[in-house]
Coordinates of C-alpha atoms and ligand atoms in Angstrom, one line a residue:
X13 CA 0.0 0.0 0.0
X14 CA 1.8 3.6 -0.9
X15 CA 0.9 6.5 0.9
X16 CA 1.0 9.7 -0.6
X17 CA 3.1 12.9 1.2
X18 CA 0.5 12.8 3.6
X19 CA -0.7 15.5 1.6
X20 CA 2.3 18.1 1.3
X21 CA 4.4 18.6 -1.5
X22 CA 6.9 15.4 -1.9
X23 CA 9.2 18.3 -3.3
X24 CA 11.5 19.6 -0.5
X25 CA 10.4 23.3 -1.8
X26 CA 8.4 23.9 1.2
X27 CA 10.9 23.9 3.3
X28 CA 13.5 25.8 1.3
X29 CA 10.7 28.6 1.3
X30 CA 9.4 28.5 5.0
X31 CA 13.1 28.8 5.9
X32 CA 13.2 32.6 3.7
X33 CA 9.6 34.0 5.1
X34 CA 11.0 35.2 8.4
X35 CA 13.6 38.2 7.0
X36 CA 15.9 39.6 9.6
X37 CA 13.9 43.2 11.3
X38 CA 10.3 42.2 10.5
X39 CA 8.4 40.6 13.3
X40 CA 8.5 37.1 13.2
X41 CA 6.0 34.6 13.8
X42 CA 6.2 33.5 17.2
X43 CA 6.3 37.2 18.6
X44 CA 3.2 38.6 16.5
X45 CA 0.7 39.0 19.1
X46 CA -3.1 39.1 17.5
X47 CA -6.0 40.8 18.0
X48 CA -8.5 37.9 18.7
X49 CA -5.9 36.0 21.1
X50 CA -6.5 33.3 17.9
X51 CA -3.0 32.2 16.0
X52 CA -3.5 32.1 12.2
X53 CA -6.5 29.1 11.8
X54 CA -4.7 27.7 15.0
X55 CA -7.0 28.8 17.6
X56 CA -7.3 29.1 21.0
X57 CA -9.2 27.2 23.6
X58 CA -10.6 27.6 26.6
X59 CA -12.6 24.6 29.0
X60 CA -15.7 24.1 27.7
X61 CA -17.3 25.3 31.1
X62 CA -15.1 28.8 30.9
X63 CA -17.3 28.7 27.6
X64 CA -20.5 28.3 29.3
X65 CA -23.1 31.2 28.7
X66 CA -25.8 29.5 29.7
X67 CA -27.4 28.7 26.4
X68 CA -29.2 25.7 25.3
X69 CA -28.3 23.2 22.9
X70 CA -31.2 21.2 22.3
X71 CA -35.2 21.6 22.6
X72 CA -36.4 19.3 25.6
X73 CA -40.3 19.3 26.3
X74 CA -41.3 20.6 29.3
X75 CA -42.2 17.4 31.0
X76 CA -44.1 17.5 34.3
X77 CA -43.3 14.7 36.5
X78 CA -44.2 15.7 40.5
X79 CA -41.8 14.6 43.2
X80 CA -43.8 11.9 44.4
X81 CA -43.2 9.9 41.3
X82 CA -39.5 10.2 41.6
X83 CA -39.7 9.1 45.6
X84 CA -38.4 12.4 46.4
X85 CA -35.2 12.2 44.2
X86 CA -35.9 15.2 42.0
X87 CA -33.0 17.4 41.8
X88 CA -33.0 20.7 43.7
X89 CA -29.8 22.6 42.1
X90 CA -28.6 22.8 38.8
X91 CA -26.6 19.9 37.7
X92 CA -23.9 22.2 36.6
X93 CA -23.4 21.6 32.6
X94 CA -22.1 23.8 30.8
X95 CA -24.8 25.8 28.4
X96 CA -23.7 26.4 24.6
X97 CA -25.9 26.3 21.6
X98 CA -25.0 22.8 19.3
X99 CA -22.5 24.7 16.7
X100 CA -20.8 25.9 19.8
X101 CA -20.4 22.5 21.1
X102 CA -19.4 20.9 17.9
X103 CA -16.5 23.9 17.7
X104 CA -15.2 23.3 20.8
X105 CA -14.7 19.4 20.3
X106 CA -13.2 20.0 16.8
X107 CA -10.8 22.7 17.5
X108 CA -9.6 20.8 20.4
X109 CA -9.6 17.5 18.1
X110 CA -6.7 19.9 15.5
X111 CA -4.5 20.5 17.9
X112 CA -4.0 16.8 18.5
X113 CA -1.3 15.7 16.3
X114 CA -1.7 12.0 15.1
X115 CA -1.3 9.6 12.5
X116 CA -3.7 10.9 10.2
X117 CA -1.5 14.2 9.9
X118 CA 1.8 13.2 9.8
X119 CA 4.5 10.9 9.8
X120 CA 4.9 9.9 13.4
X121 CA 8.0 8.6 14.5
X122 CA 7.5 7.2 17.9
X123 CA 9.8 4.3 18.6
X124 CA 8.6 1.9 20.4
X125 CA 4.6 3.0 20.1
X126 CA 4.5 1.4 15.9
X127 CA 2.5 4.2 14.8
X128 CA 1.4 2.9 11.6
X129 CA -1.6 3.8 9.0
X130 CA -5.0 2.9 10.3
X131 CA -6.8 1.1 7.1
X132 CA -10.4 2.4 6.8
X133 CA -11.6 -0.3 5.5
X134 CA -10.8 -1.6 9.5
X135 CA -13.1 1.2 10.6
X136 CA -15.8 0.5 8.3
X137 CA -15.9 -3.1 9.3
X138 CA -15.7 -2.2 13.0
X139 CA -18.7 0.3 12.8
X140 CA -21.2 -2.8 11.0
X141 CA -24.5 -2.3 13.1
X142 CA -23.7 -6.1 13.8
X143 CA -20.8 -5.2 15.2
X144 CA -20.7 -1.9 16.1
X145 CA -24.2 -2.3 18.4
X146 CA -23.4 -5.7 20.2
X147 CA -24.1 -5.1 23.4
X148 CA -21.8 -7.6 25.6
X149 CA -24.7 -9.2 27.7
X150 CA -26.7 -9.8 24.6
X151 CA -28.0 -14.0 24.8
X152 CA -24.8 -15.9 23.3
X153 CA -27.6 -17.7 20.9
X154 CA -27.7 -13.9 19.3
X155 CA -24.2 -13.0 18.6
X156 CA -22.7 -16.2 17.5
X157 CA -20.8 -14.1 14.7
X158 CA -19.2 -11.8 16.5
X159 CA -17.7 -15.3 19.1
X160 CA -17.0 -16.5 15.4
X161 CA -15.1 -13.6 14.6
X162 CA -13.7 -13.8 17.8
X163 CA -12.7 -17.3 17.1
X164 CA -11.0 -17.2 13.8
X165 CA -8.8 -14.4 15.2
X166 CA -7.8 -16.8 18.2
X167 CA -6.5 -18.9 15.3
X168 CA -4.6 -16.0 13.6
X169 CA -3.0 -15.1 16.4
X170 CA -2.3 -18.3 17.7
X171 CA -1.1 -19.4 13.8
X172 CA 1.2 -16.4 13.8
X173 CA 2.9 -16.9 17.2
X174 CA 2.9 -20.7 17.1
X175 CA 1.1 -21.0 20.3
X176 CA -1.2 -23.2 21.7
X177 CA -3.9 -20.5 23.3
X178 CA -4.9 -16.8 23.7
X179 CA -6.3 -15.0 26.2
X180 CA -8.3 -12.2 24.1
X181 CA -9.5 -10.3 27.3
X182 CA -6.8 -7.6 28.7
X183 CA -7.3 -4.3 27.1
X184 CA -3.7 -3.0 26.9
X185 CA 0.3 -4.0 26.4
X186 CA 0.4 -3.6 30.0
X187 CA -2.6 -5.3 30.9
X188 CA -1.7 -8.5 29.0
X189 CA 1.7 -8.4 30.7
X190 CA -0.4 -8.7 34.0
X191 CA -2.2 -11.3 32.7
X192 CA 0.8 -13.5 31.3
X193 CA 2.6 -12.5 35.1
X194 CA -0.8 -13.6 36.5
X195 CA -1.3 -16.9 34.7
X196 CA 2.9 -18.0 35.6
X197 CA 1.7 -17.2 39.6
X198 CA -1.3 -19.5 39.1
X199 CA 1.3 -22.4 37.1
X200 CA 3.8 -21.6 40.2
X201 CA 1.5 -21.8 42.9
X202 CA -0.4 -25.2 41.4
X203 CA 3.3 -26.8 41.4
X204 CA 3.3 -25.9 45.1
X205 CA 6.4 -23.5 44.8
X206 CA 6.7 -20.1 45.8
X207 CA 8.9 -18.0 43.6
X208 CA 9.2 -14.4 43.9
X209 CA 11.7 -12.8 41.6
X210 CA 11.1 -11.7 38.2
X211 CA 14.5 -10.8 36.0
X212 CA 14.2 -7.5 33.8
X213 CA 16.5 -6.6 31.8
X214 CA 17.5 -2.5 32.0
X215 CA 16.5 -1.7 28.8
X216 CA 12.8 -2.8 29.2
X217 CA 10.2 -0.8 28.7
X218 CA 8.8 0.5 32.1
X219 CA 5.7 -1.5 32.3
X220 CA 7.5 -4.7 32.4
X221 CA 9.5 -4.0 35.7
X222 CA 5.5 -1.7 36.8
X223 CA 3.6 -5.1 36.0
X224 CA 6.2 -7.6 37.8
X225 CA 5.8 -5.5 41.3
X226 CA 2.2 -5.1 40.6
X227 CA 1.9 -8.8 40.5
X228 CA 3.5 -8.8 43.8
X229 CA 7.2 -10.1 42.9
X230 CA 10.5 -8.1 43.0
X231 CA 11.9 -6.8 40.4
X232 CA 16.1 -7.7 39.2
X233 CA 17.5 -6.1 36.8
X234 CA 19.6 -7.6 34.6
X235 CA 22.6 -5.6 32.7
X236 CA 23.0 -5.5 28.4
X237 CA 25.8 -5.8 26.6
X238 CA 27.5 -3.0 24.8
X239 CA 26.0 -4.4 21.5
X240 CA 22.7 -3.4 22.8
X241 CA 21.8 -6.8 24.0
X242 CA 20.9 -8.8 27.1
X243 CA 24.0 -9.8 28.9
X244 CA 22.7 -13.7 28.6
X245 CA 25.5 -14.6 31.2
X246 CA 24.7 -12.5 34.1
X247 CA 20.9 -13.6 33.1
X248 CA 21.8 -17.0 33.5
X249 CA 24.1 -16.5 36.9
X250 CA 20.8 -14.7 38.3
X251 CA 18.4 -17.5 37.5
X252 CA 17.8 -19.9 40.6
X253 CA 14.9 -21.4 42.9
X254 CA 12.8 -17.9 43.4
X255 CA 12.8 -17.1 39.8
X256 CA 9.5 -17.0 39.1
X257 CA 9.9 -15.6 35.1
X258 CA 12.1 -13.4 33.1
X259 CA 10.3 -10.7 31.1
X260 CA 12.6 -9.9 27.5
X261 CA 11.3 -7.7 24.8
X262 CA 11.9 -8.9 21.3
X263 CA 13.5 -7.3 19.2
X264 CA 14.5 -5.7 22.3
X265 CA 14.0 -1.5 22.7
X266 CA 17.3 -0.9 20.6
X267 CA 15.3 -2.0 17.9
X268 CA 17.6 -5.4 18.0
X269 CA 16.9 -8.8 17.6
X270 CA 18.0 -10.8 21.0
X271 CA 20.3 -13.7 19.0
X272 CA 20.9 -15.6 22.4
X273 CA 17.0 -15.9 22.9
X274 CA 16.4 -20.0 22.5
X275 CA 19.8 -20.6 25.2
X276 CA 18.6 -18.0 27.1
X277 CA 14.8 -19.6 26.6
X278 CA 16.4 -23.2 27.9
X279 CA 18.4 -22.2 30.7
X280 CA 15.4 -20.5 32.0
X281 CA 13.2 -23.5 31.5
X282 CA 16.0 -25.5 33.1
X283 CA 15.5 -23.3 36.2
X284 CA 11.9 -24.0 36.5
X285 CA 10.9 -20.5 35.9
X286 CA 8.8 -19.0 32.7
X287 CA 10.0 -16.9 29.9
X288 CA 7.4 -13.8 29.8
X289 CA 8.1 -12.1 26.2
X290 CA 6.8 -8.5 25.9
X291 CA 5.5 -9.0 22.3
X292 CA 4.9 -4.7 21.9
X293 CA 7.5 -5.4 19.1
X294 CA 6.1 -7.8 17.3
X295 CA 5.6 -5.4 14.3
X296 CA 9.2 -6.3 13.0
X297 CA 8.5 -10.0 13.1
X298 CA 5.3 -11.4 12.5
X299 CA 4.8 -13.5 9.7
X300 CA 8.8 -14.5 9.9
X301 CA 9.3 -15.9 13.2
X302 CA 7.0 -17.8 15.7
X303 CA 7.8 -16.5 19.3
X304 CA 6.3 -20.4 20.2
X305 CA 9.7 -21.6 18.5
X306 CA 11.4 -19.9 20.3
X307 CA 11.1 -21.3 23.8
X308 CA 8.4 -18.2 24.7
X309 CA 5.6 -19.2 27.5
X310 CA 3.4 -15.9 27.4
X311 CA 3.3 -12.9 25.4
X312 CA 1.1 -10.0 24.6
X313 CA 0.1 -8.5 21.1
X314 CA -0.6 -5.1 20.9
X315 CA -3.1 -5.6 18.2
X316 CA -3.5 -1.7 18.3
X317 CA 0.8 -1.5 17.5
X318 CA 1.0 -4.3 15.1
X319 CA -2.7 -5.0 13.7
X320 CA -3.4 -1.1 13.0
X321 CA -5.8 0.2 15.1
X322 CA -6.2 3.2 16.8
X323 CA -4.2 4.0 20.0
X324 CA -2.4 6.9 21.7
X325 CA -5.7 9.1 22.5
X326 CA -7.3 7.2 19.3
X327 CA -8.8 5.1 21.2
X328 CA -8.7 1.8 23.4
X329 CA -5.9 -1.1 22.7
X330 CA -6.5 -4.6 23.2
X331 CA -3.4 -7.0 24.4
X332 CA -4.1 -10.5 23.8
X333 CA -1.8 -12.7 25.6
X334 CA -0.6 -15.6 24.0
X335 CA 0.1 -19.0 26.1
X336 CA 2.6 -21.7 26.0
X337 CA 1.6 -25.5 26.5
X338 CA 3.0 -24.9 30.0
X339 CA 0.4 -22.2 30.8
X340 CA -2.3 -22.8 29.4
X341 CA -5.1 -24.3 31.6
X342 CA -5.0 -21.2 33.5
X343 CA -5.7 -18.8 30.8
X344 CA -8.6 -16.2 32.9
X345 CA -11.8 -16.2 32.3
X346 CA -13.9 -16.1 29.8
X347 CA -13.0 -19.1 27.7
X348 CA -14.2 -19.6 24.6
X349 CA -15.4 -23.5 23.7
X350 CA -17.3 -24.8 20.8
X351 CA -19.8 -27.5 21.7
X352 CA -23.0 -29.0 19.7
X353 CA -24.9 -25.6 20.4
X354 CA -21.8 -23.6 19.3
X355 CA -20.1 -21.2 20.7
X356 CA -20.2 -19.9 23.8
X357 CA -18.3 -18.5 26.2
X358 CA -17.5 -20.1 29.5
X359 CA -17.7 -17.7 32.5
X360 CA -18.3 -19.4 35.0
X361 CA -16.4 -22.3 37.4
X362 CA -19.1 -24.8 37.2
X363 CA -19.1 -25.2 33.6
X364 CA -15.2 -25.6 33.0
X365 CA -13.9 -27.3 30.3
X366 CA -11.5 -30.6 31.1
X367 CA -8.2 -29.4 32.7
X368 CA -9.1 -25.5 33.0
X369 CA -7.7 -23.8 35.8
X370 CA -8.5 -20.1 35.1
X371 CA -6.5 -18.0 37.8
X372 CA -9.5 -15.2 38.0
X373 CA -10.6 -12.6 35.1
X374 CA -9.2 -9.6 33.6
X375 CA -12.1 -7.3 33.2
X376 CA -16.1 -7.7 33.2
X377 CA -16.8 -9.2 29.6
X378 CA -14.7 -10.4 26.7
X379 CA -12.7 -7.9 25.7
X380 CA -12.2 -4.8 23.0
X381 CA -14.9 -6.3 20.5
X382 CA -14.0 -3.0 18.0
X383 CA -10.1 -3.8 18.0
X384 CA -10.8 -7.5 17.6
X385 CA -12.8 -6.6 14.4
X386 CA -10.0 -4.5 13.1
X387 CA -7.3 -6.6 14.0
X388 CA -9.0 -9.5 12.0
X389 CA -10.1 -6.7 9.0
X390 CA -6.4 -5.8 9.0
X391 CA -4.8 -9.9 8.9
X392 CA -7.6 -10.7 6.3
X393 CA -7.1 -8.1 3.8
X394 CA -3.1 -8.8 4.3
X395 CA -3.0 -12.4 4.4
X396 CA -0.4 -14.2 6.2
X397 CA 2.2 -12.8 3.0
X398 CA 0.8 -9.9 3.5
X399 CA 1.5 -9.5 7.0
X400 CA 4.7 -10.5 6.8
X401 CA 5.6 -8.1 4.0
X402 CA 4.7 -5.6 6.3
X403 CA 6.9 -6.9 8.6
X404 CA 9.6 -6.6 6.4
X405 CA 9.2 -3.5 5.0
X406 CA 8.7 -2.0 8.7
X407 CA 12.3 -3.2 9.3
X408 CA 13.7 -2.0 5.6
X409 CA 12.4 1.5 6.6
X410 CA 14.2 1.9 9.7
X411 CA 17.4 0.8 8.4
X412 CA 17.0 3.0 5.3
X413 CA 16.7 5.5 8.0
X414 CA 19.6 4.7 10.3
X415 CA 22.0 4.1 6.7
X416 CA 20.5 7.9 5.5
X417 CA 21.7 9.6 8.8
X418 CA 24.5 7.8 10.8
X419 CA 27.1 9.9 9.3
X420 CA 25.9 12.8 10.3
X421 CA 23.7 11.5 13.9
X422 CA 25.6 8.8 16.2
X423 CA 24.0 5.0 16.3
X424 CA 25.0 3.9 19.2
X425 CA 25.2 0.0 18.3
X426 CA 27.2 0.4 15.3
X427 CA 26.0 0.4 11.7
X428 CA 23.1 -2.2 11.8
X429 CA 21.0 -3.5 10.5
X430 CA 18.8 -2.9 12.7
X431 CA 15.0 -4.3 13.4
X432 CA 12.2 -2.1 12.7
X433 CA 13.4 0.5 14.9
X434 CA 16.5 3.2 14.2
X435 CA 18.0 3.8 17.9
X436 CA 20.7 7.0 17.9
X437 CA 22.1 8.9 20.7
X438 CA 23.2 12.3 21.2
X439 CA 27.1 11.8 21.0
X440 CA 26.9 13.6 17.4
X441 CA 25.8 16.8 19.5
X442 CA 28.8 16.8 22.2
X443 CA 29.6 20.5 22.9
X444 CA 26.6 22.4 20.5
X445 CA 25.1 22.9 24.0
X446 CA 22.2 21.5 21.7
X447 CA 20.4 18.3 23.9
X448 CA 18.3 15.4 22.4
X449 CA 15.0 17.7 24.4
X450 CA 16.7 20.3 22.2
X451 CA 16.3 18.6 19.3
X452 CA 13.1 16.9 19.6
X453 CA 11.3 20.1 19.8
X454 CA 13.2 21.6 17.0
X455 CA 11.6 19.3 14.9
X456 CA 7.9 20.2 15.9
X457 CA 8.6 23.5 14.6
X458 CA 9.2 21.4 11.3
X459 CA 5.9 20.0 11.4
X460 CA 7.1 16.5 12.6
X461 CA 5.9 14.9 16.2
X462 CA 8.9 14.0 17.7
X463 CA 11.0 10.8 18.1
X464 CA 11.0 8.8 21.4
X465 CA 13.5 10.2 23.4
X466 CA 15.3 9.1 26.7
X467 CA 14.5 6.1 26.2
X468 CA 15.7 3.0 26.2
X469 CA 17.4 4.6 29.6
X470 CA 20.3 2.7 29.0
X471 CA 21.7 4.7 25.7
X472 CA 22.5 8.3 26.6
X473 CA 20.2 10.7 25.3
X474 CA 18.3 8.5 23.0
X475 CA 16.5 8.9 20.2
X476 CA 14.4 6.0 19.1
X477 CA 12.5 6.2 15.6
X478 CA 10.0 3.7 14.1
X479 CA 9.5 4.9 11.1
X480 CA 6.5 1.4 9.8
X481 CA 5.6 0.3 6.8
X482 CA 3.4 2.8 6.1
X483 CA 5.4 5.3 4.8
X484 CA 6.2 6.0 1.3
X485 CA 10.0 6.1 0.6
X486 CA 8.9 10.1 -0.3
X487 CA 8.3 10.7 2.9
X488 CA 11.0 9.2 4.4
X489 CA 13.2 11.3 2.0
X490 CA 11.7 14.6 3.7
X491 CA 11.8 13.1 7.1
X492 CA 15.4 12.5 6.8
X493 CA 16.1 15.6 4.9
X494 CA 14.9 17.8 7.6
X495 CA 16.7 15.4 10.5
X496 CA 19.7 15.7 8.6
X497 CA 19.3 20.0 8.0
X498 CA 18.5 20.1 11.6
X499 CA 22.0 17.4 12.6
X500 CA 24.5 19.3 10.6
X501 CA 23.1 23.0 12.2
X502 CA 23.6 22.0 15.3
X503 CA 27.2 20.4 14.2
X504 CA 28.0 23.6 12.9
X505 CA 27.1 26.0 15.9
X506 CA 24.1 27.2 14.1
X507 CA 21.3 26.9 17.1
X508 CA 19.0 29.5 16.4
X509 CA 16.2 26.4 15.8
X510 CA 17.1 24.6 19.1
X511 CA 17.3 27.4 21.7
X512 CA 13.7 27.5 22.8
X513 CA 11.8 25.6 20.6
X514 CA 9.2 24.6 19.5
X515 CA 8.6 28.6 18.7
X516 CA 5.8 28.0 15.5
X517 CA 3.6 25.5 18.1
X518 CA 0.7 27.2 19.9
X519 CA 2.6 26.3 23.0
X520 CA 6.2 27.1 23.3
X521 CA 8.5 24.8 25.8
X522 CA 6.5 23.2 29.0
X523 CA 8.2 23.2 32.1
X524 CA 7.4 19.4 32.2
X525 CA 7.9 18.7 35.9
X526 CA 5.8 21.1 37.1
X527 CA 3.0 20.0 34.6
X528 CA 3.6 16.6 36.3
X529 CA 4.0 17.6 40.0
X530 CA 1.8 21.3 40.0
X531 CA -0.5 21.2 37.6
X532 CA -3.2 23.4 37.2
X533 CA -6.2 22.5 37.3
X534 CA -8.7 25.0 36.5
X535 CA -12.0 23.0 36.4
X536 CA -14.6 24.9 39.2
X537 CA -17.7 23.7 40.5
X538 CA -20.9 25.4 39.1
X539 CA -21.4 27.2 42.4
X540 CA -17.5 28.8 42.6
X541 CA -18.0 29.7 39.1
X542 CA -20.7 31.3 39.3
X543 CA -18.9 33.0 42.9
X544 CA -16.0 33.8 40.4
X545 CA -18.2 35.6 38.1
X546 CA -20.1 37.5 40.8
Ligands
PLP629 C1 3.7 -0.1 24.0 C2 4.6 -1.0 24.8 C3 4.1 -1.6 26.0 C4 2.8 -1.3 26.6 O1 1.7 -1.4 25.8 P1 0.3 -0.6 26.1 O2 -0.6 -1.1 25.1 O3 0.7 0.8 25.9 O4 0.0 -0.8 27.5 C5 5.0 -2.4 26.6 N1 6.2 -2.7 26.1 C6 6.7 -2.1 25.0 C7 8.0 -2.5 24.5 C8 5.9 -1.2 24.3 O5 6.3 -0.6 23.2

């Protein structure tokens, strides 16, 4: 599938010009204060309760009900909406909705987060009355195509990751990794052990060490290499009797494939512990290589990373956990079993199929029904080639990215290849006084959403870009033209763009920390409004 420029010029022009509107002694951009408070078709916004002026939006009858009828529950006070007219309403919501930067309106380069093109055709499947209006405690006689559905992407999943199960329930990355952690303390406990340690490697994403303390176990941390990998020695001098699991990611957060992972896969076996894989990466592998093969006991799928639908703010993910042989009887409730009725889903204890040992549920109902439908939109109009062309072409774009700038960025892990991921740090910009902060918000004032930065912690300064399949090699072209503009300014002492920026955003630099630790928090109850207009 090609994408076009996401709809700018695929000539570098633009930028040439942009860079020759703001001529030395005119006013420039960022200082231009404006009349209506409004930047250019950017405009400002306030809450929608600051907004309030007490209209009404809709026509309700003037129903008559007396108190008796509502046993004395009628409301005395105002229930404290805020009043606008409908066009005011719709304004606010769509104003708000531009100033969110996303997929749809750029390249977005988040490492780690596999921000890729959302097919429509996902969304148009999603939004079938069928499925789109299942109501989860509708009869299970009724919505035998939507278990079905659920079914048959069970088996892709379970095809695709050679694995013998799949629990479709937790909602998130991070949920599924509770789950997985969840379903090892069930297999420990049945075995009458108690094992409390959980090996993380220092590179993992923060979830992983978040969900293994969560679960209740503590957390060691296991060093990498200075290729960028696990340190599969110290791993296997840290396994013993109270290893419960290791968590790895793979390919790891350097955006590298872990080459020691079936020894390491072994030894822990050998230790009596589980191997807990955080699948988030999957992207760069599916379709070529079966975690199941690889020794792997659990591991979740961000189906809204690697099946393409919405996340970040675009709405809800869903983290099916994959489940070895060794775990699976205690996959959580529901399960889903075919018998001569057909499909239904098991909820509760009584009716449990041979061997089932769930260890407790993950949410109330199944699951993200609208995710599951894209997921299985997105693998069906792929195929399994398909899928793992994208998986391919996911990992030729990042390397086309991290050959098209290393001479003038530093990769920290050598030359590559690399997995779908391009990882550099911020050696290149030793003494410009320019940081990788710096740099990141220089490039907002390009029009691009940043990389990942910081992160993995254990690179200094890091910048992490996933570039997908989804981009055309036209865009990449611009992407790296304006990374490299931006690397060799900074080289050369020229940074005018850094200091300060983002300077063209509607918000110039946050003081992060004291977003985080002070924030401001200017919703009022009706009453002290009202006070505070008084
Ligand atoms: C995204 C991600 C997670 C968490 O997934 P969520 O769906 O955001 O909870 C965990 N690990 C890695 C490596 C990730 O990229």
């Amino acid at each position: 599938m090609s994408m076009n420029n996401q709809g700018r010029p695929t000539s570098l022009d633009g930028v040439e010009n942009r860079r020759r509107t703001v001529a030395p002694g005119t006013v420039s951009p960022e200082e231009m204060a404006t009349i209506s408070g409004d930047r250019g078709l950017d405009h400002e916004e306030k809450l929608i309760f600051e907004l309030d002026h007490g209209a009404v939006g809709v026509d309700i009858a003037d129903v008559q009900i007396s108190g008796d009828r509502l046993g004395g529950m009628r409301r005395s006070t105002a229930i404290g909406l805020p009043g606008l007219s409908e066009p005011e309403v719709v304004r606010h919501y769509v104003r708000l909705s531009r100033k969110n930067y996303a997929i749809d309106s750029g390249l977005y380069p988040l490492g780690s987060c596999t921000m890729k093109h959302n097919p429509r055709l996902n969304e148009k499947m999603a939004r079938l009355p069928g499925f789109g209006d299942l109501h989860p405690l509708a009869p299970q006689s009724t919505t035998q195509g939507a278990l079905e559905l659920i079914a048959q992407l069970m088996n892709w999943l379970e095809q695709l990751t050679g694995m013998p199960a799949v629990a479709m329930s937790p909602k998130a990355g991070a949920h599924g990794e509770l789950c997985g952690l969840l379903a090892i303390r069930a297999a420990i406990a049945a075995r009458g052990e108690t094992r409390t340690r959980v090996l993380v490697p220092e590179s993992a994403h923060g979830t992983n060490p978040a969900t293994a303390a969560f679960a209740g176990f503590t957390v060691d941390s296991v060093p990498g290499k200075p290729d960028g990998r696990v340190d599969g020695e110290a791993l296997k001098a840290k396994l013993g009797p109270d290893v419960a699991a290791i968590m790895l990611t793979n390919p790891n957060t350097c955006g590298l494939f872990e080459g020691e992972i079936v020894e390491i896969a072994r030894a822990v076996h050998d230790a009596g512990a589980y191997f807990y894989c955080d699948g988030a990466n999957f992207n760069a592998i599916a379709g070529r290589v079966r975690p199941g093969d690889l020794g792997i006991d659990a591991m979740h799928i961000n189906l809204h990373k690697t099946f393409s639908t919405p996340h970040g703010g675009g709405g809800p993910g869903a983290g099916p956990v994959v489940l070895s042989d060794r775990l699976a009887a205690f996959a959580p409730l529901p399960l889903l079993v075919a018998d001569k009725a057909g499909l239904r889903l098991v909820e509760d204890r009584a009716e449990l199929p041979e061997g089932a040992q769930p260890f407790g549920r993950m949410c109330a109902f199944h699951g993200q029904m609208g995710m599951f439908v894209r997921a299985l939109a997105y693998m069906l109009s792929h195929g399994r080639d398909g899928v793992r062309q994208a998986s391919e072409d996911a990992v030729l774009s990042a390397n086309y990215i991290l050959a098209s700038l290393k001479d003038v960025m530093s990769a920290p892990f050598g030359d590559g290849p690399c997995m779908h991921e391009a990882l550099f740090d911020d050696s290149f910009l030793e003494n410009t006084g320019v940081t990788t902060l710096d740099f990141a918000k220089a490039m907002i004032d390009e029009g691009y959403h940043p990389m990942t930065m910081y992160f993995p912690l254990v690179v200094h300064g890091a910048m992490l870009i996933e570039p997908t399949e989804s981009e055309s090699k036209e865009s990449l072209d611009r992407f790296i033209h304006v990374l490299r503009e931006l690397a060799l300014e900074a080289k050369a002492g020229r940074t005018e763009r850094f200091a300060g920026a983002p300077r063209l955003a509607p918000r110039r630099r946050l003081d992060e920390t004291a977003a985080a630790r002070k924030p401001v928090l200017r919703w009022k109850k009706p009453d002290e409004l009202k006070q505070a207009a008084e």
